[in-house]
Structure formats: structure tokens, C-alpha cells
Tab-separated table of C-alpha atoms in Angstrom:
chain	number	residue	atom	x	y	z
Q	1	UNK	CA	65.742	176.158	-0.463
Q	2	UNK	CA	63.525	175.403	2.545
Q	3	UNK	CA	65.900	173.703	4.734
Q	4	UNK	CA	68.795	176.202	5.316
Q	5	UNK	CA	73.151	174.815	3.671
Q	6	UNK	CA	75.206	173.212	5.596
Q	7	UNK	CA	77.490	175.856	6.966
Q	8	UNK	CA	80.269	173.175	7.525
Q	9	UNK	CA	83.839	175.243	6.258
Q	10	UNK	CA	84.896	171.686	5.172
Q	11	UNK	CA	82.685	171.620	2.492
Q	12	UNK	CA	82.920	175.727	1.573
Q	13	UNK	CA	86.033	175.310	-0.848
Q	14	UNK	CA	83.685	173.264	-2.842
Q	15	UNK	CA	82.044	174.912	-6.148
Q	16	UNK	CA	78.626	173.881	-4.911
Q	17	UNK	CA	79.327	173.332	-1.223
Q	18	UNK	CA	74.789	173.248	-0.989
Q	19	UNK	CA	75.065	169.645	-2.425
Q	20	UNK	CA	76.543	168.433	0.236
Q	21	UNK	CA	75.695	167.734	3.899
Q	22	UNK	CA	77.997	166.770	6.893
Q	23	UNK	CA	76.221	163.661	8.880
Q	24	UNK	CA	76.763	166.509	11.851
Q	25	UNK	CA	74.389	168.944	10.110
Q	26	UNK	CA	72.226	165.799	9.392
Q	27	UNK	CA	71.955	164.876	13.025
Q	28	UNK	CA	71.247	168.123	14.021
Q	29	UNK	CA	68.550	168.709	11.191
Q	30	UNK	CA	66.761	165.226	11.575
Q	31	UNK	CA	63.216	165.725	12.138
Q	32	UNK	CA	62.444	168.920	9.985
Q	33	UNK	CA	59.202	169.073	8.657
Q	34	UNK	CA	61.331	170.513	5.668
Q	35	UNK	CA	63.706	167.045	5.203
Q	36	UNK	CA	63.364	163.804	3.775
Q	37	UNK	CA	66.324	162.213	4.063
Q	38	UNK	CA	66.529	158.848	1.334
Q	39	UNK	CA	68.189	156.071	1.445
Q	40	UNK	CA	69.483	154.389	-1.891
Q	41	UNK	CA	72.091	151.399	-1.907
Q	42	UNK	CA	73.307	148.446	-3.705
Q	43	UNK	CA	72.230	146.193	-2.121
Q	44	UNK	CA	68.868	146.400	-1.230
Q	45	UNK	CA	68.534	145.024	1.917
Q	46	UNK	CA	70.572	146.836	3.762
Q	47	UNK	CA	68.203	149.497	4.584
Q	48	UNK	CA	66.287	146.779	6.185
Q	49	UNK	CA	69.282	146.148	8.598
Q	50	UNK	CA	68.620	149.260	9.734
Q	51	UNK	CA	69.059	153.181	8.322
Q	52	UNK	CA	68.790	156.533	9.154
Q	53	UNK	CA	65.842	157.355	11.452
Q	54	UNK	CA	63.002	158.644	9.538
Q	55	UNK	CA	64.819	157.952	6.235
Q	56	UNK	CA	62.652	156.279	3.106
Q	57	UNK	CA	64.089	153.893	0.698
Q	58	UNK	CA	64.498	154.618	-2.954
Q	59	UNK	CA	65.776	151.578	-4.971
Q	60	UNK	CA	67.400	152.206	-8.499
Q	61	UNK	CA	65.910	148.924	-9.780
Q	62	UNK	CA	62.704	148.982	-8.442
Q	63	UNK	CA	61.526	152.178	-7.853
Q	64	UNK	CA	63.582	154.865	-10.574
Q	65	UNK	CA	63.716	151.985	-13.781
Q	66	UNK	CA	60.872	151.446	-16.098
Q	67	UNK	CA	61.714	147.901	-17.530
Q	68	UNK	CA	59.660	147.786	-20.352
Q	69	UNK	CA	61.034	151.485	-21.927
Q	70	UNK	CA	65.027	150.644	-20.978
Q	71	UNK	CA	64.750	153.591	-19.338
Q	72	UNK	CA	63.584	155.983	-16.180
Q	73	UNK	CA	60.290	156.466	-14.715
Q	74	UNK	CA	58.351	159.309	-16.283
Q	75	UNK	CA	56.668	162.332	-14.734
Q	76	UNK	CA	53.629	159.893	-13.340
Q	77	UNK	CA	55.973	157.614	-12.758
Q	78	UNK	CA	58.356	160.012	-10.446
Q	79	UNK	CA	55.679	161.676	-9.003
Q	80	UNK	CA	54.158	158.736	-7.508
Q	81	UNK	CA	57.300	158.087	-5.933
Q	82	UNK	CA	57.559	161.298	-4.469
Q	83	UNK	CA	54.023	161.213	-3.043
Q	84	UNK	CA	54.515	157.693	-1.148
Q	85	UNK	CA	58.307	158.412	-0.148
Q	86	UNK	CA	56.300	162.000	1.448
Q	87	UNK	CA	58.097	164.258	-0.331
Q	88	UNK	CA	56.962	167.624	-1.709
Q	89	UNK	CA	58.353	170.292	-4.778
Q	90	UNK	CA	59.981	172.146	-1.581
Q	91	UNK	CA	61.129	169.063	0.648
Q	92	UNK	CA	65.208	169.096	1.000
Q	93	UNK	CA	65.980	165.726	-0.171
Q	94	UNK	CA	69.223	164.299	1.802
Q	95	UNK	CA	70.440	161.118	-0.048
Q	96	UNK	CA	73.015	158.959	0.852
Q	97	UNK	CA	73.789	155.259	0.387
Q	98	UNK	CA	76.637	152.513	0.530
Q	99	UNK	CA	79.505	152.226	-1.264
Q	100	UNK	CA	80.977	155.660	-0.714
Q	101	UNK	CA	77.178	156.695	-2.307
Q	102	UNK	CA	77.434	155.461	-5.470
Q	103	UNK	CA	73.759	154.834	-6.373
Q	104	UNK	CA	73.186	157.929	-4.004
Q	105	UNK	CA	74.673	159.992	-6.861
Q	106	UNK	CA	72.981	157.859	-9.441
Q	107	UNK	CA	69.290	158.834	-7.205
Q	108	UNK	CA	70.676	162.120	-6.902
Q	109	UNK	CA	71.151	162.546	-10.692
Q	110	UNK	CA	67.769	161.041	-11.604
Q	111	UNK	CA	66.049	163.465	-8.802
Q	112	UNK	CA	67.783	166.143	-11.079
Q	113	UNK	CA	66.846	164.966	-14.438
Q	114	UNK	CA	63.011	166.023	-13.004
Q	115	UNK	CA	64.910	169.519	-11.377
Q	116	UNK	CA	64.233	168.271	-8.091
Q	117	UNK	CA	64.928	171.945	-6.606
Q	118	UNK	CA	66.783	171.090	-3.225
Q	119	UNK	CA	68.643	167.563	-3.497
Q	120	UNK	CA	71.497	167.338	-1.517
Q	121	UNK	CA	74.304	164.035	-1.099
Q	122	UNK	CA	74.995	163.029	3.062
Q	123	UNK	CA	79.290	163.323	2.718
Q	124	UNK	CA	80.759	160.083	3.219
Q	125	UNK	CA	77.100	157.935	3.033
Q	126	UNK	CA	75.978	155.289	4.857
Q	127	UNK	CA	79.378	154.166	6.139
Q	128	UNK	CA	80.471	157.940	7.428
Q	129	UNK	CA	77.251	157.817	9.482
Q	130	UNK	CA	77.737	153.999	11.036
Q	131	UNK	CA	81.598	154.587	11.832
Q	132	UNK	CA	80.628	158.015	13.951
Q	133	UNK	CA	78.158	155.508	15.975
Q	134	UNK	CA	75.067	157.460	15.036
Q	135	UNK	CA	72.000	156.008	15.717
Q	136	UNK	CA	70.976	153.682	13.305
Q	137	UNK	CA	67.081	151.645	13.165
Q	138	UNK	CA	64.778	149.280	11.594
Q	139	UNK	CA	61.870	151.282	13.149
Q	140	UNK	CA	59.433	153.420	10.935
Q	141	UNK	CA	58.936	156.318	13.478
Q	142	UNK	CA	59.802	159.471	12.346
Q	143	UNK	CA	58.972	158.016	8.256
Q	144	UNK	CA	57.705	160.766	6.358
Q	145	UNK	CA	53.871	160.484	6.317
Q	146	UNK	CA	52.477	160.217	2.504
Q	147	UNK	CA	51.661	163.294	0.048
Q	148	UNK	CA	50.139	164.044	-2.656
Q	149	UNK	CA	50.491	166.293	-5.686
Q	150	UNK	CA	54.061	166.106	-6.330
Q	151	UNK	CA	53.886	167.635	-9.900
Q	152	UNK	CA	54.095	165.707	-13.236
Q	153	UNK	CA	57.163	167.027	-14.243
Q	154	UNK	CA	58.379	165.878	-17.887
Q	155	UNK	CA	61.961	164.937	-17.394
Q	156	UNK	CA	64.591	166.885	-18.807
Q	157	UNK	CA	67.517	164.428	-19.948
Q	158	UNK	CA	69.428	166.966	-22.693
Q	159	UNK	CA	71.629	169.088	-19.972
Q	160	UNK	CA	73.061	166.305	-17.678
Q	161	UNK	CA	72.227	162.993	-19.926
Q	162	UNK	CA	74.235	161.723	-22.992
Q	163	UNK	CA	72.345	159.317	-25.277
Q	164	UNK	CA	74.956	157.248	-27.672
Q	165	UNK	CA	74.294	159.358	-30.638
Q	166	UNK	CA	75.751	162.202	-28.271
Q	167	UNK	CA	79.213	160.418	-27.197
Q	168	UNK	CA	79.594	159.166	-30.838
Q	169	UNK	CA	79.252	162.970	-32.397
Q	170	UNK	CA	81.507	163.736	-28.873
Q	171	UNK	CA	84.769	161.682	-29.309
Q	172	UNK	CA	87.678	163.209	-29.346
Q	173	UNK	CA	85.991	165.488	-26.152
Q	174	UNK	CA	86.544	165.571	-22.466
Q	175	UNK	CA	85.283	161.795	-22.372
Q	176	UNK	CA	85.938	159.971	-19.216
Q	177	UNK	CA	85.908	155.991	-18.448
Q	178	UNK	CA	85.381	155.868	-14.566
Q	179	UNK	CA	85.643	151.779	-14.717
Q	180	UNK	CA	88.198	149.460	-13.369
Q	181	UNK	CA	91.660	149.544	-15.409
Q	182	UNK	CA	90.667	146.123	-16.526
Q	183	UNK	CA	87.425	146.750	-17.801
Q	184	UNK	CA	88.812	150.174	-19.378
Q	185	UNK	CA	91.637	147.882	-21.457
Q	186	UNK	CA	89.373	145.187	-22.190
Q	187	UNK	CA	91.217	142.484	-20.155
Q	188	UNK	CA	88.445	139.682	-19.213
Q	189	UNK	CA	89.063	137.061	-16.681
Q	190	UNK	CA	85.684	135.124	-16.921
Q	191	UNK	CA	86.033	131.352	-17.214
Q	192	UNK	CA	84.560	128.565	-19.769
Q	193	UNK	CA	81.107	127.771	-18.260
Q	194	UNK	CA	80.853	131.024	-16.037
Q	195	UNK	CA	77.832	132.615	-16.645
Q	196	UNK	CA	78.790	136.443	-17.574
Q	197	UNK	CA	76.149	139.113	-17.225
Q	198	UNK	CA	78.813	141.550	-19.298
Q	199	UNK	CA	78.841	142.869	-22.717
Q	200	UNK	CA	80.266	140.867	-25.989
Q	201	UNK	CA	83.042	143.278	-26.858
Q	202	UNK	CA	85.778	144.505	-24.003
Q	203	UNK	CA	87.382	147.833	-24.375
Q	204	UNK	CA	86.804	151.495	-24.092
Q	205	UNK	CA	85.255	154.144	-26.260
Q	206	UNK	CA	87.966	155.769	-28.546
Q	207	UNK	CA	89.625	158.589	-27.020
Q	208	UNK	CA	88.193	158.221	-23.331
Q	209	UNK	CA	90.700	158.811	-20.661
Q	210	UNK	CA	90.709	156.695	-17.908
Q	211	UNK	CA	90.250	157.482	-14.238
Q	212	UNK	CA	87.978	154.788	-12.067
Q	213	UNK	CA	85.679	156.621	-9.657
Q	214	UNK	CA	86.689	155.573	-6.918
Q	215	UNK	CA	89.324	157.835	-7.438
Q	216	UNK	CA	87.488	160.548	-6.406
Q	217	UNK	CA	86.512	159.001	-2.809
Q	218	UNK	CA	88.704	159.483	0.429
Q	219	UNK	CA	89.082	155.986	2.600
Q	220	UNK	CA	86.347	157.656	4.820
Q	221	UNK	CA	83.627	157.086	1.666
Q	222	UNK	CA	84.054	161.063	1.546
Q	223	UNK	CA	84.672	162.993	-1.168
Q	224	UNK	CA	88.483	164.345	-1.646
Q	225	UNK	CA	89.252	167.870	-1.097
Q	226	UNK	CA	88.948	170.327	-3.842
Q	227	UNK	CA	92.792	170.308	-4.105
Q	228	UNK	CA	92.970	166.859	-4.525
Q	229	UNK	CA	90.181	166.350	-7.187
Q	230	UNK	CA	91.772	169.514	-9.048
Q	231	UNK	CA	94.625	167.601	-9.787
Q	232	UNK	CA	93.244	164.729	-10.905
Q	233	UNK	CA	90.602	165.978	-13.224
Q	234	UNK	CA	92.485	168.930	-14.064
Q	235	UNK	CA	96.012	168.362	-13.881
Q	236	UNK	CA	96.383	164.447	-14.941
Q	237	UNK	CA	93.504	164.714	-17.549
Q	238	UNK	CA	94.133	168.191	-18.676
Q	239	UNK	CA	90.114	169.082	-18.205
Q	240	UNK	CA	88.985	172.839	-17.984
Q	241	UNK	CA	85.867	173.330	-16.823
Q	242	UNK	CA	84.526	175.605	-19.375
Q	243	UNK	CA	84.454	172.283	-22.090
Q	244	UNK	CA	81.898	170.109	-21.875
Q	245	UNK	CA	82.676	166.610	-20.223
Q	246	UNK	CA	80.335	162.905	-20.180
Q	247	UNK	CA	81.586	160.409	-17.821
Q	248	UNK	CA	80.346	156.521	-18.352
Q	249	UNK	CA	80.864	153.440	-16.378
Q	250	UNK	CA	79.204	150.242	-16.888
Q	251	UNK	CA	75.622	150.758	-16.372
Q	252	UNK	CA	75.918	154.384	-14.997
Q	253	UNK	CA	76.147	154.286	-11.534
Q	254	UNK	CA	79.398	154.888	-10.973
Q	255	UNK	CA	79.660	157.701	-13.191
Q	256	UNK	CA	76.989	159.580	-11.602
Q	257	UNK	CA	79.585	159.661	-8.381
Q	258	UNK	CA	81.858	161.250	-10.807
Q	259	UNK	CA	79.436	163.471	-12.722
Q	260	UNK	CA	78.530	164.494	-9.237
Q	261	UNK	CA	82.450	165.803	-8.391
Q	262	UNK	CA	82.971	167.417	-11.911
Q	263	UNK	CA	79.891	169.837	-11.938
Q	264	UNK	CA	79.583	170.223	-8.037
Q	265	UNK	CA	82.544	170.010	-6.154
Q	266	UNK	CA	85.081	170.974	-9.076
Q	267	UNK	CA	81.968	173.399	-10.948
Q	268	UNK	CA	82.267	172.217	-14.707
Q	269	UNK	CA	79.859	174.370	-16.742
Q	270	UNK	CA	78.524	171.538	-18.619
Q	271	UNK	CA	78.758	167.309	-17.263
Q	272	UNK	CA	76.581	164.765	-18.832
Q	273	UNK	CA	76.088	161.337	-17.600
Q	274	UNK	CA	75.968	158.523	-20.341
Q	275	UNK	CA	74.226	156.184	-18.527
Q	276	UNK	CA	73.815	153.764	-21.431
Q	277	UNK	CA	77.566	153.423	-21.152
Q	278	UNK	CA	79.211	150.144	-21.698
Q	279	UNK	CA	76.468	147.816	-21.409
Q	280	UNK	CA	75.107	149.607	-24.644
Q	281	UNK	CA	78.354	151.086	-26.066
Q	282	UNK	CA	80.252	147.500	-26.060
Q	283	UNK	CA	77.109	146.144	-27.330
Q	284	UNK	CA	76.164	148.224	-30.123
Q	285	UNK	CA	76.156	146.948	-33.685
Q	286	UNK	CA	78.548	149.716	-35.780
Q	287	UNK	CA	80.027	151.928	-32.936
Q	288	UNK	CA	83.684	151.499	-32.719
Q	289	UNK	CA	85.995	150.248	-29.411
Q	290	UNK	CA	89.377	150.480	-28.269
Q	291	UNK	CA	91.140	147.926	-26.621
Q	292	UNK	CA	94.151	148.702	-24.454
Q	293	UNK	CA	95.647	150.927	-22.016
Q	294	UNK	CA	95.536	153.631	-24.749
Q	295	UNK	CA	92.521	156.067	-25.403
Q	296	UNK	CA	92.532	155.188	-28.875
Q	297	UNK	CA	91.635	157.096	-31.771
Q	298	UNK	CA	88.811	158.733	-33.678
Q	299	UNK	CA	88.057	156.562	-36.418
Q	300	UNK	CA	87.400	157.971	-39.683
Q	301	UNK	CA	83.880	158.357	-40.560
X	1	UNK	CA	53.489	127.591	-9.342
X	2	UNK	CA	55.593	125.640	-6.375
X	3	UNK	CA	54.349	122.250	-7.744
X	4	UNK	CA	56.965	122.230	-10.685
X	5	UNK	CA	59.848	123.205	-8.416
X	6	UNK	CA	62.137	120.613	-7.127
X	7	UNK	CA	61.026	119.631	-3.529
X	8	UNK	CA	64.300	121.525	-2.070
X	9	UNK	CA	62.641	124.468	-3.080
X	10	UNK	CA	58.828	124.144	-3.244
X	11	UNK	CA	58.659	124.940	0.377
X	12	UNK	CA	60.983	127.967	0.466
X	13	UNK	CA	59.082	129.235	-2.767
X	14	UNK	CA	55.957	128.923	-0.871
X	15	UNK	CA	57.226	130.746	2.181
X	16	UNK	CA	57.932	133.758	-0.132
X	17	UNK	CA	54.986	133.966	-1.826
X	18	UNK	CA	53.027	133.923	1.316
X	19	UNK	CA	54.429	137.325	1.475
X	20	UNK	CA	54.248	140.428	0.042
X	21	UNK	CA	56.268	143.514	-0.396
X	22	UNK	CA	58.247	144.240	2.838
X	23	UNK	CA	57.889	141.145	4.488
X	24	UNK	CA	58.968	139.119	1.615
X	25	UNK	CA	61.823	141.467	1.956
X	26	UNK	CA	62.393	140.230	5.422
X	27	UNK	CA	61.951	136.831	4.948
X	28	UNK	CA	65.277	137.415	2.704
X	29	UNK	CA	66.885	139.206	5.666
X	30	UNK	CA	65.983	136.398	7.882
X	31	UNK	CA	67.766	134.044	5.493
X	32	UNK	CA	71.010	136.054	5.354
X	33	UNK	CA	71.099	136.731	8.826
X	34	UNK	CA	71.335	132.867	9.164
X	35	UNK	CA	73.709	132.117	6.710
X	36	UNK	CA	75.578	129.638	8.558
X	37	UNK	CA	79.341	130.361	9.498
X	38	UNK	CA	82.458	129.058	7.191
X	39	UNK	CA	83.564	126.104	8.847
X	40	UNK	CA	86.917	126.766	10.327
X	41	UNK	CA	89.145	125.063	7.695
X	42	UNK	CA	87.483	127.801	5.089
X	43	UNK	CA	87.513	130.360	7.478
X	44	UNK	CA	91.415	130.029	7.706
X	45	UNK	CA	91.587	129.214	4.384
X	46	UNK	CA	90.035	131.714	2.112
X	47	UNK	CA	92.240	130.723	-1.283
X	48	UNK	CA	89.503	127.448	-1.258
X	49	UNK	CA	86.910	129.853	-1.653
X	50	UNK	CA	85.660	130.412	-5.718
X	51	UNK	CA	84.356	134.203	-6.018
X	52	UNK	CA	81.447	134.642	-7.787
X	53	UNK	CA	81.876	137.935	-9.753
X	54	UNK	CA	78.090	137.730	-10.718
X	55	UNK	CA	77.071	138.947	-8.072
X	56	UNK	CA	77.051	142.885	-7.184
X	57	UNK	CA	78.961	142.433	-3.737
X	58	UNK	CA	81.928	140.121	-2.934
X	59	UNK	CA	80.630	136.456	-2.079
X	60	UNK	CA	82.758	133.095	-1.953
X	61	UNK	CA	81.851	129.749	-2.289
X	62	UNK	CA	82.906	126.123	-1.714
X	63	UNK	CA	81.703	123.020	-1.880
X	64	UNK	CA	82.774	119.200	-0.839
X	65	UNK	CA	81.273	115.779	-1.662
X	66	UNK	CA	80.798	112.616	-0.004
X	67	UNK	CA	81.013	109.754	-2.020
X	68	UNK	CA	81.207	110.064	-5.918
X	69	UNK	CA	78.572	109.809	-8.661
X	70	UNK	CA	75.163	111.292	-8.779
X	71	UNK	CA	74.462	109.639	-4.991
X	72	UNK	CA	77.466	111.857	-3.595
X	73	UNK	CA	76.045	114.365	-1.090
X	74	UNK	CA	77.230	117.763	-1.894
X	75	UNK	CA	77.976	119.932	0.781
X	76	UNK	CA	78.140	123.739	0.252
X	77	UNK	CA	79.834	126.789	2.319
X	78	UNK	CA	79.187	130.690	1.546
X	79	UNK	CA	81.296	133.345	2.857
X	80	UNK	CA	79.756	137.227	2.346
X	81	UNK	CA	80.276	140.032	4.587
X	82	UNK	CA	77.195	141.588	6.314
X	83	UNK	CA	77.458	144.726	4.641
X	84	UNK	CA	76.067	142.319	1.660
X	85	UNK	CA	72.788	140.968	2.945
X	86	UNK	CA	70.858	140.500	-0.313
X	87	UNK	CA	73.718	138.249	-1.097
X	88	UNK	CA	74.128	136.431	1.844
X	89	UNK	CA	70.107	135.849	1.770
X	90	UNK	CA	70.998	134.419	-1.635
X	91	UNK	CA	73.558	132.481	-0.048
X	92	UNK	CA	71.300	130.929	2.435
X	93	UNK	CA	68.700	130.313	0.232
X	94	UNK	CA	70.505	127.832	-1.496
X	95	UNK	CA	71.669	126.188	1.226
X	96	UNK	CA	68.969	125.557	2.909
X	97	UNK	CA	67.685	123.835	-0.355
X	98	UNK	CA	70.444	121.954	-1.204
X	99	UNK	CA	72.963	121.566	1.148
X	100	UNK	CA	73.269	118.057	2.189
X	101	UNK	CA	71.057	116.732	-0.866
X	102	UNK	CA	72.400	114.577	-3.048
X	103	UNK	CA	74.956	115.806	-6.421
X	104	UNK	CA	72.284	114.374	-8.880
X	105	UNK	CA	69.771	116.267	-7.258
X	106	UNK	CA	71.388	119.501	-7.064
X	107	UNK	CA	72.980	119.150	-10.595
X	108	UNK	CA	69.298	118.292	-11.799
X	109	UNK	CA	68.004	121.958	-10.566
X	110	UNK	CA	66.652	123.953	-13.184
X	111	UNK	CA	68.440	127.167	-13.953
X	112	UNK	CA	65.336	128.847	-13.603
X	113	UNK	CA	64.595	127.883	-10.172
X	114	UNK	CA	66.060	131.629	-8.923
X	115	UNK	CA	63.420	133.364	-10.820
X	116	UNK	CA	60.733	131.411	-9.032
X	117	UNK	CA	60.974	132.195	-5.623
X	118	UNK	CA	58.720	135.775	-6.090
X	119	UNK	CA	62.369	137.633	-5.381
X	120	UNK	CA	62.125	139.109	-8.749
X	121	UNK	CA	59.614	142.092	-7.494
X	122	UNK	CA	61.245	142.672	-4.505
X	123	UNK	CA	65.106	143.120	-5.363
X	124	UNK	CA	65.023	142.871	-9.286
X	125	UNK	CA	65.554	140.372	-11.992
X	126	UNK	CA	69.066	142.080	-12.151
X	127	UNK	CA	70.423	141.484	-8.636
X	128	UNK	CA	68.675	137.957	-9.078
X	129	UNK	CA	71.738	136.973	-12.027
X	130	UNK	CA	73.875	136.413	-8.635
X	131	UNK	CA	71.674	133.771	-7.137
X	132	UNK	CA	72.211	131.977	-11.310
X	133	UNK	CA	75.842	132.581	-10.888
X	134	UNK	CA	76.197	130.786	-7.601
X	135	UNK	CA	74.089	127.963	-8.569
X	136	UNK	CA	75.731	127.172	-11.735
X	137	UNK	CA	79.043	127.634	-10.047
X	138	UNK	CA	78.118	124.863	-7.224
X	139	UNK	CA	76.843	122.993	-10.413
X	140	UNK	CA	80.050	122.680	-12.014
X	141	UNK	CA	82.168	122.528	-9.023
X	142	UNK	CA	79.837	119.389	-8.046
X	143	UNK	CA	80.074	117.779	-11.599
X	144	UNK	CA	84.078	118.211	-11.217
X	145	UNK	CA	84.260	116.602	-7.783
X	146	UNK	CA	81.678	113.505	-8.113
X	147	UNK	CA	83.477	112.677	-11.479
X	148	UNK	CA	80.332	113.533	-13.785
């Protein structure tokens, strides 16, 4: 790593307490020749309101999506990113984002499906750093100057990305639904003549348990302790972290917060993110649903 | 392009596409940052508001006409916090074009009319499915209060 951890003993009781960053440390660290620090939101304007100083913008939609393959950018793709955003192979990438970082995660995770070596989440995002009264601006200065020669790097999706044909031969596994209640039982509240950008089908996937992500967030937008994760994840649900787990939301952004706490705050051996999730599962001609509060069943097949 | 939009929009479309990249980016933040206020019998009274659930952050709309029929001018009030500016430059968008326009006018806007305003590249054909769920809300709430 070329930028040294965050020392921070709040974030030591953590499995992977490197994956996280304090905006203290970040204050302190802004300006390293080492650092990018990226910003990636929902909404994407609101880097334009103003962000981080010296922080680039990475946009899920526009910049990590290839619409024509359904699916991310590839090596070229990445790489070209890299180069104008001015980071390197050894650049310490700080993310964070709105919504308690959300599509932070989801940047982080993407960063790692190309082994990004050193990419690390701000604790507590974009909201943690406005509420502390840290300087925020619209100015470029201190924007990473462009590189060149990030490698093509062929992405590796198999250890921390579930296709369908993975959770189907998975049910019955440590599967977890980090949705709304409502979207997890299937309830739908959509009107006649209301446009719905949604799926056909509500539900679940059979035997998925049932814990929204948000879950996982403190008021702050930071993460809960270790304690209090441990008993969701492994007291309510029952998960050990030597079994494998996939997490899915909608579209998988908000399981990519919650991938993020299983395998680096809570150190599963083994978290995939099924980032097809509903939008393909409750979609998909022949794969089965529940409906309910229930996890459901494995059907016979 | 502009020349088959309705003349609420031609102008706005133009402005856009005068742009590119960033700055079309902050011609939308210009928008949202004037998004005009709710009026206070809204602001007090946020059960008249519809949500739109289209759209990625919370957003609330209402709308009023004067007179009845297709003559009716339709009035129209968005409510989005500014931790949602893509939205609120949504917002504003559409009421610049059509606030204070007749209902037969609005009601005659193609659906398609979001996709034309060169947003697309700039915040995503995805986030632009908010912008077509407030329109054809303000559609149908205008239909149901000029008695089409």
C-alpha cells in the first residue's frame, strides 16, 4: 500500500480495518501525491454542488456500465477511466459517496473486480464529511492531473460476483435480500397509469433471509460497530463466516454496502455480490419466487 | 432535432445542446438551483403533494388548474430536497416548460420529450425514467382536474 492505514482505534476491531478511512485521516492525508480520493453518488449532480477538494467523479451509469453488453466496462474500458480520473496501479483510492455510500461500495466493488490493490471506503461518506463542516468546493485545484498506462487488467468477476446460474445452484445457502421489507414480500403499491420502472413478478428468491442494508448503517451514514453487525449477521441470521454468502438488492447497489460489511468489517471468507439481482431474478423466464414474509422453499428440480 | 419538440421545450432543448459534457451538467444545476419554492399552502401542507417513486430520490408534486377543459392553465409545484439536485433540475425543467401553459398543451407533450433534451449522456437514460414519471404524473393529475 503506498499511502500508509488509517490508524484510527475506532475502526481496529474491524476484520479489515485498511478499508476504511476516518474523514480525520482524510483531512490530514489530502494532497498526497499517493491519493485519489473519488467521488461516486446517486445522484449525479451533487458532486457539482461541491465535493471533496481534489476529489474526481466516478459515475456508476456513465462511467463503470457498458450499455450495450448489460454489463461493466472491460479492461480498456477501466483503464481509460483510471488514466483520466489520474490514477495509477499504486494510487490509494479513497471513495465515498451519498447515501451512507451506497454506490461508494458499489465503485468500490467494481474497483475490486479489476484487484484495484489499495481501495479504501471514507466512513460515514459524503454526509460524515459535510456535518463535521469540512471544507467542501466546486473548484478543480488540487484534481489529480491525467495518467497514462493504467494496465488492461481482464476483470475477475468469479470470487466476489454471482451470475444467476450461481444463486440458482446456491439456494438453500447463506442468501441474503438487503431490500425494503416490501419489496422482499412482494407487496406493490404502484397505481393504474403509474409508469413503473420495476420488474413483472414481486417477491424474493426462495430461501433468502431478509435484512435491508440499511441495517448495517449507524444514523451518522457510518458503519455499526463490529458488535453490532455481529449480531445481526451472525446472531439473527445464524451466518458463520467460514460459508459462503451472496447478498442482492434490486440492481446491486445496495448490496455492495452489505457485501462490503460481511467480508470487511465482519471478515467472511467468501461474499459474492449478485448484482443482476431482482431486476433479472424477478424477471427471468423459469427461475422460481417467493412471495411473503417467509424465505420460502427450494423447489424441487 | 429541436424543430419537432413542442415550443415549451425547443428552446430549453437548444440551450442543452449548446453544451457539452460538464457544462451541460451545469446548465442542469442551474435549473435545480432555481426550482422555485412550494408556495406556502404546499409548504404547510405536504399530504397535497403526490410522490413520484420513479425517481431515485424523494420528489413531490402538485398541480392546480384554472378554468376547465383543454384551455385550463395548469399550474405545477415541485418539492425536492437539495441533497437531490438531478431531481430538482428535473423538476425545474418542466416547469419552466410548462408551467402556466395551457392543460391541452401540456397533456399533448410527447412522452418522449425527456429523452430529447441531450440529458441522456450526461446523467443516463436510467435516472432520465424520473423526468417520464413526473410528466406523466402532471399528465394525469391535469386530465383529472380539467375534467378530460
Amino acid at each position: 500500500m503506498t499511502v500508509p492505514v488509517d490508524p484510527s482505534p475506532a475502526l481496529q476491531e474491524y476484520a479489515h480495518p485498511e478499508k476504511l478511512v476516518t474523514t480525520q485521516w482524510l483531512a490530514d492525508t489530502l494532497g498526497s501525491d499517493e491519493l485519489v480520493v473519488v467521488e461516486s453518488d446517486e445522484d449525479v449532480l451533487l458532486y457539482e454542488t461541491g465535493h471533496i477538494p481534489g476529489a474526481v467523479k466516478i459515475d456508476w451509469h456513465l462511467d463503470l456500465n457498458d450499455p450495450v453488453t448489460r454489463d461493466y466496462v472491460d479492461g480498456a474500458g477501466f483503464a481509460k477511466l483510471m488514466d483520466a480520473s489520474g490514477i495509477t496501479r499504486e494510487t490509494t483510492v479513497v471513495i465515498y459517496g451519498d447515501k451512507s455510500n451506497w454506490w461508494a461500495a458499489y465503485a468500490l466493488w467494481v474497483f475490486e473486480l479489476f484487484g484495484h490493490p489499495d481501495v479504501r471506503l471514507l466512513d460515514g461518506g459524503r454526509a460524515a464529511w459535510q456535518a463535521e463542516g469540512r471544507e467542501m468546493t466546486t473548484s478543480d485545484d488540487g484534481r489529480p492531473a491525467a495518467t497514462s498506462g493504467y494496465p488492461h487488467i481482464e476483470r475477475e468477476d468469479a470470487p466476489i460476483r454471482a451470475y444467476r446460474e450461481d444463486v440458482l445452484n446456491f439456494l438453500g445457502g447463506q442468501l441474503v435480500d438487503v431490500r425494503s421489507p416490501q419489496e422482499f414480500s412482494g407487496e406493490r403499491t404502484h397505481m393504474p397509469d403509474y409508469p413503473q420502472e420495476g420488474t413483472v413478478r414481486g417477491g424474493h428468491i426462495p430461501t433468502a433471509l431478509s435484512v435491508p442494508w440499511g441495517r448495517a448503517a449507524a444514523e451518522d451514514g457510518r458503519f455499526k460497530s463490529r458488535e453490532d453487525l455481529e449480531a445481526i449477521y451472525q446472531g439473527e441470521l445464524g451466518f458463520e463466516t467460514s460459508a459462503p454468502v451472496i447478498a442482492y438488492c434490486r440492481i446491486g447497489e445496495r448490496s455492495s454496502h452489505t457485501w462490503f460489511v460481511l467480508k470487511y468489517l465482519l471478515g467472511f471468507d467468501s461474499v459474492r455480490n449478485y448484482d443482476g439481482s431482482w431486476t433479472e431474478w424477478g424477471n427471468a423466464v423459469r427461475l422460481p419466487i417467493a412471495v411473503g414474509t417467509e424465505p420460502g422453499e427450494v423447489a424441487a428440480r | 432535432m429541436s424543430d419537432v419538440l413542442p415550443e415549451a421545450f425547443a428552446e430549453i432543448a437548444d440551450d442543452f445542446h449548446a453544451l457539452t459534457g460538464r457544462d451541460r451538467l451545469q446548465l442542469l444545476l442551474e435549473f435545480a438551483n432555481g426550482l422555485p419554492e412550494l408556495p406556502e399552502r404546499y409548504a404547510e401542507h405536504p399530504e397535497l403533494l403526490e410522490p413520484v417513486p420513479e425517481c431515485q430520490s424523494p420528489i413531490f408534486l402538485a398541480t392546480e388548474v384554472e378554468g376547465s377543459g383543454r384551455d385550463a392553465i395548469a399550474r405545477l409545484f415541485f418539492s425536492a430536497p437539495p441533497e437531490a439536485p438531478t431531481t430538482r433540475g428535473f423538476a425545474a425543467i418542466l416547469a419552466e416548460a410548462l408551467d402556466g401553459r395551457t392543460v391541452g398543451e401540456v397533456i399533448d407533450t410527447p412522452e418522449t420529450v425527456t429523452g430529447e433534451l441531450g440529458l441522456a449522456e450526461v446523467v443516463s437514460l436510467l435516472r432520465l425514467n424520473g423526468m417520464a414519471g413526473m410528466l406523466a404524473r402532471i399528465k394525469r393529475q391535469l386530465r383529472e382536474k380539467a375534467g378530460l
